[in-house]
Tab-separated table of C-alpha atoms in Angstrom:
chain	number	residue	atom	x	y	z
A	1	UNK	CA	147.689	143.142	136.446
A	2	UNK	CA	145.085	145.622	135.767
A	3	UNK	CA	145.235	148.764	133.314
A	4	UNK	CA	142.675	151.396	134.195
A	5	UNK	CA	144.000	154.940	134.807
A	6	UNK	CA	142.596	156.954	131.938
A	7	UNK	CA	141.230	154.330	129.761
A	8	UNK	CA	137.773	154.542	131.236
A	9	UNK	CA	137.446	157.156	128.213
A	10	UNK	CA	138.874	155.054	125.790
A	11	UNK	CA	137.576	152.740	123.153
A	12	UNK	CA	139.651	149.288	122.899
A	13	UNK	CA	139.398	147.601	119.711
A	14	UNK	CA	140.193	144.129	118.928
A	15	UNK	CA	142.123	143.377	115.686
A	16	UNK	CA	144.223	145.029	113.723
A	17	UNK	CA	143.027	143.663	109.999
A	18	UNK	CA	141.058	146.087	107.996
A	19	UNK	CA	138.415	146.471	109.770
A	20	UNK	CA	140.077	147.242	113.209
A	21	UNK	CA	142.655	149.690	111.341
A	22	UNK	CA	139.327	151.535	110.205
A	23	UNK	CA	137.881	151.637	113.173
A	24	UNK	CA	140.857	152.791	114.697
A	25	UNK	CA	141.705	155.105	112.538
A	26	UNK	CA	138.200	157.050	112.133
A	27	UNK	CA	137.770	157.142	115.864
A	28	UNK	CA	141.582	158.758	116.650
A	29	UNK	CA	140.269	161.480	113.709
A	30	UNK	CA	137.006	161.823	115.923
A	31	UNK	CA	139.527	162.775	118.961
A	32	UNK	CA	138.779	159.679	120.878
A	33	UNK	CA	141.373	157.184	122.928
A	34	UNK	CA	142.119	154.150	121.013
A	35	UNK	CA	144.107	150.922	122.360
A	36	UNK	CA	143.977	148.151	119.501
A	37	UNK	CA	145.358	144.715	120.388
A	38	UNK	CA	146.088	142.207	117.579
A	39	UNK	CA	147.605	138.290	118.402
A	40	UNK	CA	149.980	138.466	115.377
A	41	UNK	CA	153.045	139.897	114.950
A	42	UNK	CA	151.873	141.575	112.495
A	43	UNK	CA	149.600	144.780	111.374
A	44	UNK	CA	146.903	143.309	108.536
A	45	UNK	CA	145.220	140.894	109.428
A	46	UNK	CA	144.529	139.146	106.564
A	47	UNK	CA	146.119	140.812	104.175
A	48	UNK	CA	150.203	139.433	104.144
A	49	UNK	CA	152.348	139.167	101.991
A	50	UNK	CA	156.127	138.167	101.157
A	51	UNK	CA	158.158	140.310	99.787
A	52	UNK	CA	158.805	143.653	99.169
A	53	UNK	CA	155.800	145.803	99.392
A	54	UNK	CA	156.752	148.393	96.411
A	55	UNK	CA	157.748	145.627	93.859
A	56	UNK	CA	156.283	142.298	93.382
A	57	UNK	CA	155.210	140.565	96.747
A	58	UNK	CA	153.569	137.094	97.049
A	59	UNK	CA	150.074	137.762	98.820
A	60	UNK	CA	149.414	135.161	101.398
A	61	UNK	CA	145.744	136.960	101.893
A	62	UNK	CA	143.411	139.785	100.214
A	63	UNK	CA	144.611	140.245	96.928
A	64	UNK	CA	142.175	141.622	95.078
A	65	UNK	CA	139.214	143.959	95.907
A	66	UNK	CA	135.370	141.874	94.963
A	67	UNK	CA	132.686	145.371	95.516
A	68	UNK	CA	132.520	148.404	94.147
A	69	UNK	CA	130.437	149.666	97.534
A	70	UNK	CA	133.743	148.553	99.448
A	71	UNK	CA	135.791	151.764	101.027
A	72	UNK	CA	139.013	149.935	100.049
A	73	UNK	CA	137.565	150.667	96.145
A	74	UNK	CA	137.506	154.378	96.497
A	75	UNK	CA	140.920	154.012	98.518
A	76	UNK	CA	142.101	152.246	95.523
A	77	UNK	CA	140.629	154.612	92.614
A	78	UNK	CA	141.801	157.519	94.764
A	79	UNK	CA	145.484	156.416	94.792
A	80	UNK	CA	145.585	155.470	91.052
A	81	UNK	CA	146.165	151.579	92.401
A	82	UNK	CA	143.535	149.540	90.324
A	83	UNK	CA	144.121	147.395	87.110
A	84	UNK	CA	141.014	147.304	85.900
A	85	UNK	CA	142.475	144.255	83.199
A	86	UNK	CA	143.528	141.373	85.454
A	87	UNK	CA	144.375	137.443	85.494
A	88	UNK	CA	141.003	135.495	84.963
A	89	UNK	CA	140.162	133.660	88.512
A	90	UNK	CA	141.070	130.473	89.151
A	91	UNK	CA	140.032	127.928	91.770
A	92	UNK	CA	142.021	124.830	92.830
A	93	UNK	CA	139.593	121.877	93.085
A	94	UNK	CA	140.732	118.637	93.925
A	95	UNK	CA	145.018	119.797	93.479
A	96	UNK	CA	143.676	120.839	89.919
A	97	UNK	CA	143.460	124.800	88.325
A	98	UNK	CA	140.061	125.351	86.932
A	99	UNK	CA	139.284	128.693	85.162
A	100	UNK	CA	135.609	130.766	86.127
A	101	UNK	CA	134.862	129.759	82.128
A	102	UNK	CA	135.842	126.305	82.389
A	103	UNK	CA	133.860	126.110	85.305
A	104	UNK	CA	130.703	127.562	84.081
A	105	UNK	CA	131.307	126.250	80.618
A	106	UNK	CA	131.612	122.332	82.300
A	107	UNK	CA	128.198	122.864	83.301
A	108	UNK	CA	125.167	122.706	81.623
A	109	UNK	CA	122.533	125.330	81.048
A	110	UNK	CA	120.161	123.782	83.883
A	111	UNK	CA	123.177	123.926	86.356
A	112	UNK	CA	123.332	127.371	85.634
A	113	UNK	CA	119.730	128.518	86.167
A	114	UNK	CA	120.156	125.955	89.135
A	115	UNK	CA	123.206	128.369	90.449
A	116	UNK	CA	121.265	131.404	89.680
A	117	UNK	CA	118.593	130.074	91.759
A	118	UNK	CA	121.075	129.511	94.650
A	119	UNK	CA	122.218	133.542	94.442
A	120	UNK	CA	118.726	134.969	93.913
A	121	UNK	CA	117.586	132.803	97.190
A	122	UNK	CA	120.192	134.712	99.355
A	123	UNK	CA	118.784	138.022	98.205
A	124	UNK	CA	115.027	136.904	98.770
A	125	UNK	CA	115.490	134.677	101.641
A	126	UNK	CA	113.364	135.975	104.549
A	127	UNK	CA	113.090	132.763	106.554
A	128	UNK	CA	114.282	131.580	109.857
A	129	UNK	CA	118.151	131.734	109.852
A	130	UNK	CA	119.601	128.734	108.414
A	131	UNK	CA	123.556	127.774	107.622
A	132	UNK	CA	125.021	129.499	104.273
A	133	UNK	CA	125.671	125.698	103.322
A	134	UNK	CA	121.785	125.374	103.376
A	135	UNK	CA	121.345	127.247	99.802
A	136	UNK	CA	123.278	124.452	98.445
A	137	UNK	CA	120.490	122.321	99.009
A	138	UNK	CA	118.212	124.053	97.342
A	139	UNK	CA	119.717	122.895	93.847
A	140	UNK	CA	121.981	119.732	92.808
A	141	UNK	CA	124.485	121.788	91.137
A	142	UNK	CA	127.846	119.203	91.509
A	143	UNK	CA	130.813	118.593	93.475
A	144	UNK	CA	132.839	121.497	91.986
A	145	UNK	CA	130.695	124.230	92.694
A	146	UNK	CA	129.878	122.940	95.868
A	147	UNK	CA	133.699	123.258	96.577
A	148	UNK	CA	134.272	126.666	94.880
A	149	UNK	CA	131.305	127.921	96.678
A	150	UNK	CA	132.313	126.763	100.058
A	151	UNK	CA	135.412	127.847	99.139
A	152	UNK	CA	134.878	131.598	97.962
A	153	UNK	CA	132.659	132.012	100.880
A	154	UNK	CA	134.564	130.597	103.585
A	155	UNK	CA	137.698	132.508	102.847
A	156	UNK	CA	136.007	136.115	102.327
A	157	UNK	CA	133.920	135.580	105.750
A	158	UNK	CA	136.952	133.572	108.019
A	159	UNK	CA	134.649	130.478	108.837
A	160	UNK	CA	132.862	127.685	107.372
A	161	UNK	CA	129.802	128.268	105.721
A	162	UNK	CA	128.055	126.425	108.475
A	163	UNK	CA	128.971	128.888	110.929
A	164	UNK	CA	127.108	131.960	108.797
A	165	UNK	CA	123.452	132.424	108.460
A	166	UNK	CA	121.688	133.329	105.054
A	167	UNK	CA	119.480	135.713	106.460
A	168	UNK	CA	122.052	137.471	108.794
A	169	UNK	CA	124.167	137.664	105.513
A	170	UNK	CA	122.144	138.727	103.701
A	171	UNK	CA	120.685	141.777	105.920
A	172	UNK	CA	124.613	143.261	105.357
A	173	UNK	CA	124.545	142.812	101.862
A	174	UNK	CA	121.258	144.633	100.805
A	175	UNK	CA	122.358	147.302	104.269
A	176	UNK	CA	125.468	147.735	102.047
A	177	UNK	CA	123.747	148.545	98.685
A	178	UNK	CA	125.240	145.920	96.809
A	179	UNK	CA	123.795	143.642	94.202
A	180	UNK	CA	125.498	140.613	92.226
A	181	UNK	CA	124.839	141.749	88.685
A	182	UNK	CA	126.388	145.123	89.371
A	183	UNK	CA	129.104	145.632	92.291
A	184	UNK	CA	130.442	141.776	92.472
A	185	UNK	CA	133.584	142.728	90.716
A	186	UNK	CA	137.470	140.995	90.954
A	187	UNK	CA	139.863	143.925	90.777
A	188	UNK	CA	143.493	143.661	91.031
A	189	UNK	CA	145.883	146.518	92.625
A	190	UNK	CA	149.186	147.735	91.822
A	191	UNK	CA	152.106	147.011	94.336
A	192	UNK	CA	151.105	145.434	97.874
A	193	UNK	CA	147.440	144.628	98.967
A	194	UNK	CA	148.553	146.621	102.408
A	195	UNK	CA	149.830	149.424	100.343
A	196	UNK	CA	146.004	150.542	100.322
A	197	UNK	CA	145.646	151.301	103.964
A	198	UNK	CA	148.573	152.605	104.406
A	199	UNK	CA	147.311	155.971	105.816
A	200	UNK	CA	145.242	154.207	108.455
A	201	UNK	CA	148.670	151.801	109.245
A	202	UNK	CA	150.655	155.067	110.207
A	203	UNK	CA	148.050	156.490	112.110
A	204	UNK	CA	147.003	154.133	113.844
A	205	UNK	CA	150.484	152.074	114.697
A	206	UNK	CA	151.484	153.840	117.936
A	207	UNK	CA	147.715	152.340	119.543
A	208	UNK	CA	148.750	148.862	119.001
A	209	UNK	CA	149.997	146.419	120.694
A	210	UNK	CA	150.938	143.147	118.499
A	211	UNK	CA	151.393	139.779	120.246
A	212	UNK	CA	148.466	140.435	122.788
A	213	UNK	CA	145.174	137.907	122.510
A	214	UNK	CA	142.072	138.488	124.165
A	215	UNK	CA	140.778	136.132	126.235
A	216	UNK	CA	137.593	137.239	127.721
A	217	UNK	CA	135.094	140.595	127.245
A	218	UNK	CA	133.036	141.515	130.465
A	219	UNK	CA	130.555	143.997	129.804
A	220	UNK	CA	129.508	145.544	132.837
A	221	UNK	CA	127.489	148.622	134.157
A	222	UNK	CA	129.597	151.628	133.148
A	223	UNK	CA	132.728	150.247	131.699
A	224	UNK	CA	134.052	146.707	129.933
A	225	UNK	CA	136.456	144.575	131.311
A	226	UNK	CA	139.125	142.981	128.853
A	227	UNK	CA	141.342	139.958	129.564
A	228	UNK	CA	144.252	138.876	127.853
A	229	UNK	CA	145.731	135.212	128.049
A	230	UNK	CA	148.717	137.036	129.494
A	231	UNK	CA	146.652	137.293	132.130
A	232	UNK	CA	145.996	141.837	132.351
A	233	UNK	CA	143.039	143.487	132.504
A	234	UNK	CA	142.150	146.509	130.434
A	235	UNK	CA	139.139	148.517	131.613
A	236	UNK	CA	137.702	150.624	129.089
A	237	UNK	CA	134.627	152.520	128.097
A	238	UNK	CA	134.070	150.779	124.917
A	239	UNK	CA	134.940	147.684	122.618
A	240	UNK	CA	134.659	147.041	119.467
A	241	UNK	CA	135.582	143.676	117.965
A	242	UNK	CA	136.666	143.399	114.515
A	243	UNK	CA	138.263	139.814	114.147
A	244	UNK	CA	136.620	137.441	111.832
A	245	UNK	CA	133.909	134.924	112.828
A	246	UNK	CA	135.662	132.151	113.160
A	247	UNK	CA	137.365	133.590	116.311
């Protein structure tokens, strides 16, 4: 089956996480056609939760906001939603809780310049593209951080570290402004995680359709091509894809 009609002047964006539900959202305000289609059931992405949204639900994603430059920390600030005093992180390394101080503190002073060394080289790096997991070379700094690294990292960017490149990753941080020692931050918010884009949810609801996973993008001369496993087309003037890397 293929969908064309009007959508030759209308953007189609794939996902409907936070990124997609921005995207969405800021092009309806700029009077443009939007279609978003999202595999889950579900509006979010990855931010879920059980529960009730207003009280106390269980988040099964994003829970807590990590940059200051982020647009989900003025969204926050701007509807009185931060706790600025939260629970210390934990990790879970090998089935066991371990605390940020316990973590530092159970390593010596040379594993913590070694560490440091590890963060400053994906600020200077300027190399041929290499693997995230390639900074851990760079310094013998143990099993745990090695784990909490891989871990932190794999779970804010949706793949293995093996799948991201230092120098790619680190062209968005410094395009974004932020720096370690002053915007790395672990903010908690009151009520639901999805509570903060809760604006963009209601506007942008009626453009999306839930259930529907792309299979294929076709860029051609004057229009894309879109492909669902269900078999439609979609032909549209634009697409922007917003999932995470790993997809």
């Amino acid at each position: 089956m293929i969908s064309d009609g009007n959508k030759r002047n209308t953007t189609l964006v794939v996902g409907a996480g936070a990124a997609g539900l921005s995207t969405a959202y800021h092009l309806l305000k700029a009077g443009c056609k939007v279609i978003v289609l999202e595999a889950n059931d579900y509006i979010g992405g990855r931010i879920k939760n059980l529960g009730d949204d207003s009280q106390h639900p269980i988040e099964l994603g994003a829970s807590l906001i990590h940059d200051k430059t982020q647009e989900l920390y003025a969204i926050a600030s701007n509807k009185g939603m931060l706790i600025t005093k939260h629970e210390k992180a934990r990790f879970i390394v090998n089935g066991k809780f371990i605390g940020v101080i316990k973590l530092l503190f159970g390593l010596k002073l040379s594993d913590l310049f070694k560490i440091r060394k590890i963060f400053n080289s994906l600020y200077s790096y300027d190399g041929k593209d290499k693997p995230l997991s390639y900074l851990l070379t760079l310094a013998d700094v143990g099993e745990i951080f090695r784990k909490v690294f891989s871990g932190v990292y794999s779970s804010s960017l949706g793949t293995s570290i093996e799948n991201v490149g230092v120098r790619s990753l680190r062209y968005s941080l410094i395009g974004a402004g932020l720096r370690v020692e002053k915007d790395i931050v672990s903010i908690q918010v009151k009520g639901a995680f999805i509570q903060l884009l809760s604006e963009y949810v209601e506007a942008v609801s009626p453009c999306v359709r839930l259930g529907t996973v792309v299979d294929s993008i076709d860029y051609q001369c004057d229009f894309v091509s879109v492909t669902t496993k269900a078999g439609e087309i979609i032909i549209v003037n634009e697409v922007v894809v917003t999932v995470p890397l790993s997809i």
